[in-house]
Structure formats: C-alpha cells, structure tokens
Coordinates of C-alpha atoms in Angstrom, one line a residue:
S1 CA -17.2 24.8 -58.6
D2 CA -16.2 26.1 -55.2
Y3 CA -17.9 23.1 -53.4
I4 CA -17.3 19.4 -53.3
P5 CA -20.7 17.8 -53.7
T6 CA -22.1 14.4 -52.6
G7 CA -22.2 12.4 -55.8
G8 CA -19.4 14.2 -57.4
V9 CA -16.8 12.1 -59.1
L10 CA -13.1 12.2 -58.5
E11 CA -11.1 11.0 -61.5
T12 CA -7.6 9.6 -60.8
S13 CA -5.2 7.5 -62.8
V14 CA -6.2 4.4 -60.8
G15 CA -10.0 4.9 -61.1
N16 CA -13.0 7.0 -60.5
Y17 CA -14.5 7.6 -57.0
T18 CA -18.0 8.9 -56.1
L19 CA -17.7 11.4 -53.3
I20 CA -19.8 11.5 -50.1
V21 CA -19.9 14.7 -48.1
R22 CA -21.5 14.1 -44.8
G23 CA -24.7 16.1 -44.3
D24 CA -25.0 17.1 -48.0
L25 CA -28.0 15.0 -49.0
N26 CA -29.0 17.0 -52.1
G27 CA -25.6 17.1 -53.7
D28 CA -25.1 20.8 -53.9
G29 CA -21.8 20.7 -51.9
S30 CA -23.1 22.6 -48.8
L31 CA -25.0 21.9 -45.7
K32 CA -28.4 23.8 -45.8
L33 CA -31.8 23.5 -44.3
N34 CA -33.1 21.6 -47.3
D35 CA -30.6 18.8 -46.5
L36 CA -32.2 18.5 -43.0
A37 CA -35.7 18.5 -44.6
M38 CA -34.6 15.7 -46.9
A39 CA -33.1 13.7 -44.0
Q40 CA -36.4 14.0 -42.1
K41 CA -38.4 12.8 -45.1
I42 CA -36.1 9.8 -45.6
F43 CA -36.3 9.0 -41.9
L44 CA -40.1 9.2 -41.9
E45 CA -40.1 7.1 -45.1
L46 CA -41.7 9.9 -47.0
S47 CA -38.9 9.9 -49.6
P48 CA -37.2 7.1 -51.3
K49 CA -34.0 5.7 -49.6
E50 CA -31.3 6.3 -52.2
E51 CA -27.9 4.7 -51.3
I52 CA -25.8 7.9 -51.8
K53 CA -28.2 10.0 -49.7
L54 CA -28.2 7.4 -46.9
K55 CA -24.4 7.5 -46.8
A56 CA -24.3 11.3 -46.7
A57 CA -26.9 11.3 -43.9
D58 CA -24.8 8.8 -41.8
L59 CA -23.1 11.4 -39.8
N60 CA -21.8 9.0 -37.1
K61 CA -20.3 6.7 -39.7
N62 CA -21.9 3.5 -38.4
E63 CA -23.1 2.4 -41.8
E64 CA -26.8 3.2 -41.2
F65 CA -29.0 6.3 -41.1
D66 CA -30.9 6.4 -37.8
L67 CA -32.3 8.8 -35.2
N68 CA -28.8 9.6 -33.9
D69 CA -27.8 10.9 -37.3
L70 CA -30.9 12.9 -37.6
S71 CA -30.5 14.3 -34.2
K72 CA -26.9 15.3 -34.9
L73 CA -27.9 17.1 -38.2
Q74 CA -30.6 19.0 -36.3
K75 CA -28.0 20.1 -33.6
I76 CA -25.8 21.4 -36.4
F77 CA -28.6 23.7 -37.5
L78 CA -29.3 24.7 -33.9
G79 CA -25.6 25.6 -33.4
M80 CA -25.1 23.0 -30.7

C-alpha cells in the first residue's frame, strides 16, 4: 500500500507496534471528509468510542479527544 493507515501494524525484531496516523479515523491511510464525519459522530456520541479512533482524533496530543481536536480537523478541511 502507498499509505500508512491507523491500525496498521509495524513488525520489528523487538516487537509489533500498532500505528496511529493523526486524523485518519477510518484507517485508510489518508485524511478525507469521512474522517471528519466520523470525528463529529464520536464527539456527539452517535458512534462508539473506540480507543484507536480516539487516539487518531487527538490532533493536539493531549491524550483526549475534545472540541479543540474537532475544530482543528475542521480547519484542515477548510484550508486554514
């Protein structure tokens, strides 16, 4: 694949690591509008809070997904 997706596994000689790509909530390796839609659903509690998606949605890396992260993701799509 040409993309590194959230949820992908990096295998090394010392162990395996699950990858987190900030903003890639659906695990396809790219930042698209459906990632924003998924983030909005999680924020509004219309979708289950899965740990890996919450980590990918934590754009400011403060260990939680909050309004600041959602706003930052929206600004990315608005080109700001």
